[in-house]
CSV table of C-alpha atoms in Angstrom, one decimal:
chain,number,residue,atom,x,y,z
A,6,MET,CA,-14.9,-6.6,20.5
A,7,VAL,CA,-14.2,-5.4,17.0
A,8,LYS,CA,-16.3,-6.7,14.1
A,9,PRO,CA,-15.0,-8.7,11.1
A,10,LEU,CA,-14.4,-6.9,7.9
A,11,LYS,CA,-16.3,-7.9,4.8
A,12,ILE,CA,-15.1,-6.8,1.4
A,13,GLY,CA,-17.1,-8.1,-1.5
A,14,LYS,CA,-17.5,-11.9,-1.1
A,15,TYR,CA,-14.7,-12.2,1.4
A,16,GLU,CA,-14.6,-11.7,5.1
A,17,VAL,CA,-11.6,-11.5,7.5
A,18,ARG,CA,-11.7,-11.9,11.2
A,19,TYR,CA,-10.1,-8.5,11.9
A,20,PRO,CA,-10.9,-5.1,10.3
A,21,LEU,CA,-7.3,-4.6,9.1
A,22,ILE,CA,-5.8,-4.3,5.6
A,23,GLN,CA,-2.0,-4.3,5.5
A,24,GLY,CA,-1.0,-1.5,3.2
A,25,GLY,CA,1.0,-2.2,0.0
A,26,MET,CA,4.6,-1.1,0.2
A,27,GLY,CA,7.0,-1.2,-2.7
A,28,VAL,CA,9.5,-2.0,-3.9
A,29,ARG,CA,9.1,-5.5,-2.3
A,30,ILE,CA,8.7,-4.2,1.2
A,31,SER,CA,5.3,-6.0,1.3
A,32,GLY,CA,5.9,-9.1,-0.8
A,33,GLY,CA,4.6,-12.6,-0.4
A,34,SER,CA,6.0,-13.2,3.0
A,35,LEU,CA,4.5,-10.2,4.8
A,36,ALA,CA,1.2,-10.4,2.9
A,37,GLY,CA,0.9,-14.1,3.6
A,38,HIS,CA,1.5,-13.8,7.3
A,39,VAL,CA,-0.9,-10.9,7.7
A,40,ALA,CA,-3.6,-13.0,5.8
A,41,ARG,CA,-2.8,-16.0,8.0
A,42,CYS,CA,-3.3,-13.9,11.2
A,43,GLY,CA,-6.8,-12.8,10.0
A,44,GLY,CA,-6.3,-9.6,8.1
A,45,VAL,CA,-6.1,-8.8,4.4
A,46,GLY,CA,-2.5,-9.3,3.3
A,47,ILE,CA,-1.4,-7.1,0.4
A,48,VAL,CA,1.5,-7.6,-2.1
A,49,ALA,CA,2.7,-4.3,-3.6
A,50,ALA,CA,3.1,-4.6,-7.4
A,51,ALA,CA,5.3,-1.6,-7.9
A,52,GLY,CA,8.8,-2.6,-9.1
A,53,ILE,CA,8.3,-6.2,-8.1
A,54,ALA,CA,10.4,-7.5,-11.0
A,55,LEU,CA,13.5,-6.0,-9.3
A,56,GLY,CA,14.9,-8.6,-6.9
A,57,SER,CA,13.2,-11.4,-8.7
A,58,GLU,CA,15.0,-14.3,-10.3
A,59,ARG,CA,12.7,-13.6,-13.3
A,60,PHE,CA,14.5,-10.4,-14.0
A,61,ASN,CA,17.7,-10.7,-16.2
A,62,GLY,CA,18.3,-7.0,-16.5
A,63,ASN,CA,16.6,-6.6,-19.9
A,64,ASN,CA,13.1,-8.0,-19.5
A,65,TYR,CA,11.6,-5.8,-16.9
A,66,LEU,CA,8.0,-5.7,-18.1
A,67,LYS,CA,7.7,-9.4,-18.7
A,68,ALA,CA,9.5,-10.2,-15.4
A,69,ASP,CA,7.2,-7.8,-13.6
A,70,LEU,CA,4.1,-9.9,-14.4
A,71,GLN,CA,5.8,-13.2,-13.6
A,72,ALA,CA,7.3,-11.9,-10.3
A,73,LEU,CA,3.9,-10.6,-9.2
A,74,ARG,CA,2.3,-14.0,-9.8
A,75,ASP,CA,5.1,-15.6,-7.9
A,76,GLU,CA,4.6,-13.4,-4.8
A,77,VAL,CA,0.9,-13.7,-4.7
A,78,GLU,CA,1.2,-17.5,-5.0
A,79,LYS,CA,3.7,-17.4,-2.2
A,80,ALA,CA,1.4,-15.5,0.0
A,81,CYS,CA,-1.5,-17.8,-0.8
A,82,ARG,CA,0.7,-20.8,0.2
A,83,ILE,CA,1.4,-19.2,3.6
A,84,ALA,CA,-2.3,-18.4,4.1
A,85,PRO,CA,-4.3,-20.9,2.0
A,86,ASP,CA,-7.5,-19.9,3.8
A,87,GLY,CA,-6.7,-16.2,4.1
A,88,VAL,CA,-7.5,-13.2,2.0
A,89,VAL,CA,-4.5,-12.1,-0.1
A,90,GLY,CA,-4.7,-9.1,-2.4
A,91,VAL,CA,-2.5,-6.8,-4.5
A,92,ASN,CA,-1.9,-3.0,-4.6
A,93,VAL,CA,-1.4,-1.8,-8.2
A,94,MET,CA,-0.6,1.8,-8.7
A,95,VAL,CA,-2.6,3.3,-11.6
A,96,ALA,CA,0.6,5.3,-12.4
A,97,LEU,CA,2.5,2.2,-13.4
A,98,SER,CA,3.1,1.7,-17.1
A,99,ASP,CA,2.0,-1.9,-17.0
A,100,TYR,CA,-0.9,-1.2,-14.7
A,101,GLU,CA,-3.5,-3.1,-16.8
A,102,ASP,CA,-1.3,-6.2,-17.2
A,103,LEU,CA,-0.4,-6.2,-13.5
A,104,VAL,CA,-4.0,-6.3,-12.5
A,105,LYS,CA,-4.6,-9.3,-14.7
A,106,ALA,CA,-1.4,-11.0,-13.5
A,107,ALA,CA,-2.5,-10.5,-9.9
A,108,ILE,CA,-5.8,-12.3,-10.6
A,109,GLU,CA,-3.9,-15.1,-12.3
A,110,GLY,CA,-1.7,-15.5,-9.2
A,111,GLY,CA,-4.8,-15.9,-7.0
A,112,ALA,CA,-5.4,-12.4,-5.6
A,113,LYS,CA,-8.9,-11.9,-4.1
A,114,VAL,CA,-8.6,-8.2,-3.7
A,115,ILE,CA,-7.2,-5.5,-6.0
A,116,ILE,CA,-6.4,-2.1,-4.4
A,117,CYS,CA,-5.5,0.8,-6.7
A,118,GLY,CA,-4.2,4.3,-5.9
A,119,ALA,CA,-1.8,6.8,-7.4
A,120,GLY,CA,-4.4,7.8,-9.9
A,121,LEU,CA,-8.1,7.1,-10.4
A,122,PRO,CA,-8.7,3.4,-11.5
A,123,LEU,CA,-11.6,4.3,-13.7
A,124,SER,CA,-11.2,1.3,-16.0
A,125,LEU,CA,-10.6,-1.3,-13.2
A,126,PRO,CA,-13.9,-3.2,-13.5
A,127,GLY,CA,-13.4,-3.7,-17.2
A,128,LEU,CA,-9.9,-5.2,-16.5
A,129,THR,CA,-11.4,-7.6,-14.0
A,130,ALA,CA,-14.7,-8.5,-15.8
A,131,HIS,CA,-13.5,-12.1,-16.3
A,132,ALA,CA,-13.1,-12.5,-12.5
A,133,PRO,CA,-16.2,-11.0,-10.9
A,134,ASP,CA,-15.5,-12.4,-7.5
A,135,VAL,CA,-12.3,-10.4,-7.1
A,136,ALA,CA,-13.0,-7.4,-4.8
A,137,LEU,CA,-12.1,-4.0,-6.2
A,138,VAL,CA,-11.0,-1.2,-3.8
A,139,PRO,CA,-9.9,2.3,-4.9
A,140,ILE,CA,-7.8,4.6,-2.7
A,141,VAL,CA,-9.0,8.2,-2.4
A,142,SER,CA,-8.4,11.2,-0.3
A,143,SER,CA,-11.6,13.1,-1.1
A,144,VAL,CA,-15.3,12.4,-1.3
A,145,LYS,CA,-15.2,13.9,-4.8
A,146,ALA,CA,-12.8,11.3,-6.0
A,147,ALA,CA,-14.9,8.5,-4.6
A,148,GLN,CA,-18.0,10.0,-6.3
A,149,LEU,CA,-16.2,10.2,-9.7
A,150,ILE,CA,-15.0,6.6,-9.5
A,151,ALA,CA,-18.4,5.2,-8.3
A,152,LYS,CA,-20.4,7.0,-11.1
A,153,LYS,CA,-17.9,5.9,-13.8
A,154,TRP,CA,-18.0,2.3,-12.6
A,155,ASP,CA,-21.8,2.3,-12.2
A,156,LYS,CA,-22.5,3.8,-15.6
A,157,GLY,CA,-19.8,1.9,-17.5
A,158,PHE,CA,-19.7,-1.5,-15.8
A,159,SER,CA,-22.8,-1.7,-13.5
A,160,ARG,CA,-20.5,-2.1,-10.5
A,161,LEU,CA,-19.6,-0.2,-7.4
A,162,PRO,CA,-16.4,-0.5,-5.3
A,163,ASP,CA,-16.4,-3.3,-2.8
A,164,ALA,CA,-14.7,-1.0,-0.3
A,165,VAL,CA,-12.9,2.4,-0.4
A,166,VAL,CA,-9.7,3.2,1.3
A,167,VAL,CA,-9.5,6.9,2.5
A,168,GLU,CA,-5.9,7.8,2.8
A,169,ASP,CA,-4.8,10.7,5.0
A,170,PRO,CA,-2.0,12.6,3.2
A,171,ASP,CA,-1.0,14.2,6.4
A,172,THR,CA,0.2,10.9,7.9
A,173,ALA,CA,0.5,8.2,5.3
A,174,GLY,CA,3.8,6.9,3.9
A,175,GLY,CA,4.9,6.5,0.3
A,176,HIS,CA,3.3,8.3,-2.6
A,177,LEU,CA,0.4,10.5,-1.6
A,178,GLY,CA,-2.6,11.5,-3.7
A,179,GLU,CA,-2.6,15.2,-2.9
A,180,LYS,CA,-0.8,18.4,-4.0
A,181,MET,CA,2.3,19.2,-1.9
A,182,GLU,CA,0.9,22.6,-0.8
A,183,ASN,CA,-2.2,21.0,0.6
A,184,ILE,CA,-0.4,18.5,2.9
A,185,GLY,CA,0.1,19.3,6.5
A,186,ASN,CA,-1.6,22.7,6.5
A,187,GLY,CA,-4.3,21.7,8.9
A,188,THR,CA,-7.2,21.7,6.4
A,189,TYR,CA,-7.7,18.0,5.8
A,190,ASP,CA,-10.1,16.1,8.0
A,191,GLN,CA,-9.7,12.4,7.3
A,192,TYR,CA,-12.7,11.2,9.3
A,193,ALA,CA,-15.0,13.8,7.8
A,194,THR,CA,-14.0,12.3,4.5
A,195,VAL,CA,-14.6,8.7,5.7
A,196,ARG,CA,-18.1,9.6,6.8
A,197,GLY,CA,-18.7,11.6,3.7
A,198,VAL,CA,-17.8,8.7,1.5
A,199,LYS,CA,-20.1,6.3,3.5
A,200,GLU,CA,-23.0,8.8,3.3
A,201,PHE,CA,-22.6,9.2,-0.4
A,202,PHE,CA,-23.0,5.5,-1.2
A,203,ILE,CA,-26.0,5.3,1.1
A,204,ALA,CA,-27.7,8.4,-0.3
A,205,GLU,CA,-26.8,7.7,-4.0
A,206,TYR,CA,-27.1,4.0,-4.2
A,207,GLY,CA,-28.7,2.8,-1.0
A,208,VAL,CA,-25.8,0.5,-0.1
A,209,HIS,CA,-23.2,0.3,2.6
A,210,VAL,CA,-19.7,0.3,1.2
A,211,PRO,CA,-17.0,-0.4,3.8
A,212,VAL,CA,-14.7,2.6,4.2
A,213,ILE,CA,-11.1,1.9,5.4
A,214,ALA,CA,-9.0,4.6,7.2
A,215,ALA,CA,-5.4,4.7,6.1
A,216,GLY,CA,-2.5,6.7,7.4
A,217,GLY,CA,-1.1,7.1,10.9
A,218,VAL,CA,-2.5,3.9,12.3
A,219,TRP,CA,0.1,2.5,14.7
A,220,ASP,CA,-1.5,1.0,17.8
A,221,ARG,CA,-4.8,-0.2,19.3
A,222,ALA,CA,-5.8,3.3,20.3
A,223,ASP,CA,-5.5,4.5,16.7
A,224,LEU,CA,-7.5,1.5,15.5
A,225,LEU,CA,-10.3,2.1,18.0
A,226,HIS,CA,-10.3,5.8,17.2
A,227,ALA,CA,-10.8,5.1,13.5
A,228,LEU,CA,-13.7,2.7,14.3
A,229,GLU,CA,-15.3,5.2,16.6
A,230,GLN,CA,-15.1,7.9,13.9
A,231,GLY,CA,-17.0,5.8,11.5
A,232,ALA,CA,-14.4,3.7,9.6
A,233,ASP,CA,-15.2,0.0,9.0
A,234,GLY,CA,-11.5,-0.9,9.3
A,235,VAL,CA,-8.0,0.4,9.0
A,236,GLN,CA,-5.1,0.1,6.6
A,237,MET,CA,-1.7,-0.3,8.4
A,238,ALA,CA,1.6,-0.3,6.6
A,239,SER,CA,4.6,1.2,8.4
A,240,ARG,CA,3.9,-0.8,11.6
A,241,PHE,CA,4.5,-4.0,9.7
A,242,VAL,CA,8.0,-3.0,8.4
A,243,PRO,CA,10.0,-3.8,11.6
A,244,THR,CA,8.7,-7.4,11.7
A,245,VAL,CA,10.5,-10.7,11.1
A,246,GLU,CA,8.1,-11.5,8.2
A,247,CYS,CA,8.6,-8.2,6.3
A,248,ASP,CA,10.3,-8.7,2.9
A,249,ALA,CA,12.8,-5.9,3.4
A,250,ALA,CA,16.4,-6.4,4.3
A,251,PRO,CA,17.4,-6.0,8.0
A,252,GLU,CA,19.1,-2.7,7.2
A,253,PHE,CA,15.8,-1.3,6.0
A,254,LYS,CA,14.0,-2.3,9.1
A,255,GLN,CA,16.8,-0.8,11.2
A,256,ALA,CA,16.3,2.5,9.5
A,257,TYR,CA,12.9,2.6,11.1
A,258,LEU,CA,14.3,1.8,14.5
A,259,ASP,CA,17.0,4.5,14.1
A,260,CYS,CA,14.9,7.3,12.7
A,261,ARG,CA,13.6,10.2,14.8
A,262,GLN,CA,10.3,12.0,14.3
A,263,GLU,CA,12.1,15.0,12.8
A,264,ASP,CA,13.8,12.8,10.2
A,265,ILE,CA,10.5,12.1,8.4
A,266,GLY,CA,9.2,14.5,5.8
A,267,LEU,CA,8.0,15.1,2.3
A,268,ILE,CA,9.8,14.8,-1.1
A,269,MET,CA,8.5,15.4,-4.6
A,270,SER,CA,8.8,12.1,-6.4
A,271,PRO,CA,9.9,11.8,-10.0
A,272,ALA,CA,6.5,10.2,-10.5
A,273,GLY,CA,4.9,13.7,-10.0
A,274,LEU,CA,3.4,12.9,-6.6
A,275,PRO,CA,4.5,14.0,-3.1
A,276,GLY,CA,5.9,11.2,-1.0
A,277,ARG,CA,6.7,10.7,2.7
A,278,ALA,CA,10.1,9.3,3.5
A,279,ILE,CA,13.1,9.4,5.8
A,280,LEU,CA,14.9,12.5,4.6
A,281,LYS,CA,18.4,12.1,6.0
A,282,ASN,CA,20.0,10.8,2.8
A,283,GLN,CA,18.0,12.7,0.0
A,284,ASP,CA,21.1,14.4,-1.5
A,285,ASP,CA,22.9,11.0,-1.5
A,286,ILE,CA,20.2,9.4,-3.6
A,287,VAL,CA,20.6,12.0,-6.3
A,288,ILE,CA,24.4,11.9,-6.2
A,289,TYR,CA,24.4,8.2,-6.5
A,290,ASP,CA,22.5,8.3,-9.8
A,291,GLN,CA,24.7,11.0,-11.1
A,292,LEU,CA,27.9,9.2,-10.2
A,293,GLN,CA,26.6,5.9,-11.6
A,294,HIS,CA,25.2,7.5,-14.7
A,295,THR,CA,21.9,5.8,-14.0
A,296,VAL,CA,19.5,5.8,-16.9
A,297,CYS,CA,15.9,4.7,-17.2
A,298,ASP,CA,16.0,1.3,-18.8
A,299,ASN,CA,12.8,-0.1,-17.3
A,300,GLY,CA,10.1,2.5,-18.0
A,301,CYS,CA,8.1,1.5,-15.0
A,302,LEU,CA,6.0,4.6,-14.7
A,303,LYS,CA,3.7,6.2,-17.2
A,304,LYS,CA,4.9,9.7,-16.1
A,305,CYS,CA,8.4,10.2,-14.6
A,306,SER,CA,10.6,13.2,-14.7
A,307,PHE,CA,13.7,11.0,-14.5
A,308,LYS,CA,12.6,9.0,-17.5
A,309,GLU,CA,11.7,12.1,-19.5
A,310,SER,CA,14.6,14.4,-18.7
A,311,GLY,CA,16.9,12.7,-16.2
A,312,GLU,CA,15.7,15.0,-13.5
A,313,ARG,CA,16.5,14.1,-9.9
A,314,PHE,CA,16.7,10.3,-9.5
A,315,CYS,CA,15.3,6.9,-10.6
A,316,ILE,CA,12.7,6.2,-7.9
A,317,VAL,CA,12.2,2.5,-8.6
A,318,LYS,CA,16.0,1.8,-8.4
A,319,SER,CA,16.4,3.9,-5.3
A,320,LEU,CA,13.6,2.0,-3.6
A,321,ASP,CA,15.1,-1.3,-4.7
A,322,ARG,CA,18.5,-0.4,-3.3
A,323,ALA,CA,16.9,0.4,0.1
A,324,GLN,CA,14.9,-2.8,0.1
A,325,LYS,CA,18.1,-4.8,-0.4
A,326,GLY,CA,19.8,-3.0,2.4
A,327,ASP,CA,21.5,0.0,0.9
A,328,VAL,CA,19.8,2.7,3.0
A,329,GLY,CA,22.6,5.1,2.3
A,330,SER,CA,21.8,5.7,-1.3
A,331,GLY,CA,18.3,4.2,-1.3
A,332,LEU,CA,14.9,5.7,-0.6
A,333,VAL,CA,13.1,4.7,2.6
A,334,PHE,CA,9.4,5.5,2.4
A,335,CYS,CA,7.5,5.6,5.7
A,336,GLY,CA,4.5,7.1,7.5
A,337,THR,CA,4.7,9.8,10.1
A,338,ASN,CA,4.7,7.3,13.0
A,339,ALA,CA,7.7,5.2,11.8
A,340,TRP,CA,9.8,6.8,14.5
A,341,LYS,CA,7.7,4.9,17.1
A,342,ALA,CA,9.3,1.6,16.1
A,343,ASP,CA,11.5,0.4,18.9
A,344,ARG,CA,12.1,-3.3,18.2
A,345,ILE,CA,11.8,-6.1,15.6
A,346,THR,CA,8.5,-7.9,16.3
A,347,THR,CA,6.3,-10.4,14.5
A,348,VAL,CA,3.0,-10.0,12.6
A,349,GLN,CA,1.3,-12.2,15.2
A,350,GLU,CA,2.5,-10.0,18.1
A,351,ILE,CA,1.1,-7.0,16.3
A,352,PHE,CA,-2.3,-8.7,15.9
A,353,ASP,CA,-2.2,-9.7,19.6
A,354,GLU,CA,-1.6,-6.1,20.6
A,355,LEU,CA,-4.3,-4.7,18.3
A,356,PHE,CA,-7.0,-7.2,18.9
A,357,GLY,CA,-6.3,-8.5,22.4
A,358,VAL,CA,-6.9,-11.9,23.7
A,359,GLU,CA,-9.0,-12.8,20.7
A,360,ALA,CA,-6.0,-12.9,18.3
A,361,ALA,CA,-3.8,-14.8,20.8
A,362,GLU,CA,-6.5,-17.4,21.5
A,363,GLU,CA,-7.1,-18.0,17.8
A,364,ALA,CA,-3.4,-18.3,17.2
A,365,VAL,CA,-3.1,-21.0,19.8
A,366,ALA,CA,-6.2,-22.8,18.5
A,367,ALA,CA,-4.7,-22.8,15.0
């Protein structure tokens, strides 16, 4: 029997956080259904204005905030008693405003990666009950965040997600040359982060293992290795409730293990994706004379020099079903997807008869 997961003032029945996936892969539908099934459901803030009725083509930053509130509220309606949160990349140009919009929408958890969220407690000081969770890939990063938060805000993280760059999907917090060379030990990092908080502050901070978690065996392995829970993203893509178009989900079903690899994102971070159409993504923007008219990232080579492609628009195209010219992010295990399932069925598989019995009782 697995233990519940407690993050700050909130507790969920199962030690699972659904990873944030943009653009709109994990919107209000997926996050709400994960929360309703007993995990932490996460809406991804990145590019969420795109595909929203709030966006008129010229009001990206304003629509971004309104659309995020809409999706969080949608998730909360699906799971009124569940725990819904938001993943906000530090690299986003409207990062600070998105954090506040997430809270206004009803988010109970804020998860931040793609940069160090050193100012996060200050942005959320008006909402002290909201749990704050940074994503790191090293003990050093967790130490830096904790010391900054403690000194500046008298607060520590409510949990820490340790992301494995060798297996996770989407943007990765590691240098390209350090990924996949056999030197990274995720669970040594998990244990090291836990030991740091106990030794330095005398507190137990839940540590969540992210990357490569696909089935019950992966879940149990993570727990046995010292993690308090897991973050799972790619497994939830081929579900009925996922917010992506059917063609996006089909791309997971069709991909082979060798189709998945690394790209260098215009955001300046490595990313893991299905690689079959990488040239077509660049060609599309060249033929369409795509320009940066949203300014969604603080740093972006496409925004600054027109180099390569517009990542938010390529992700948006894929989410809407154009997987020919759109970017499909995924983790290393996406090739294992063999059918469209439901969120509840995944919980039943991961957590056995407990999840099934509770679903019937509900």
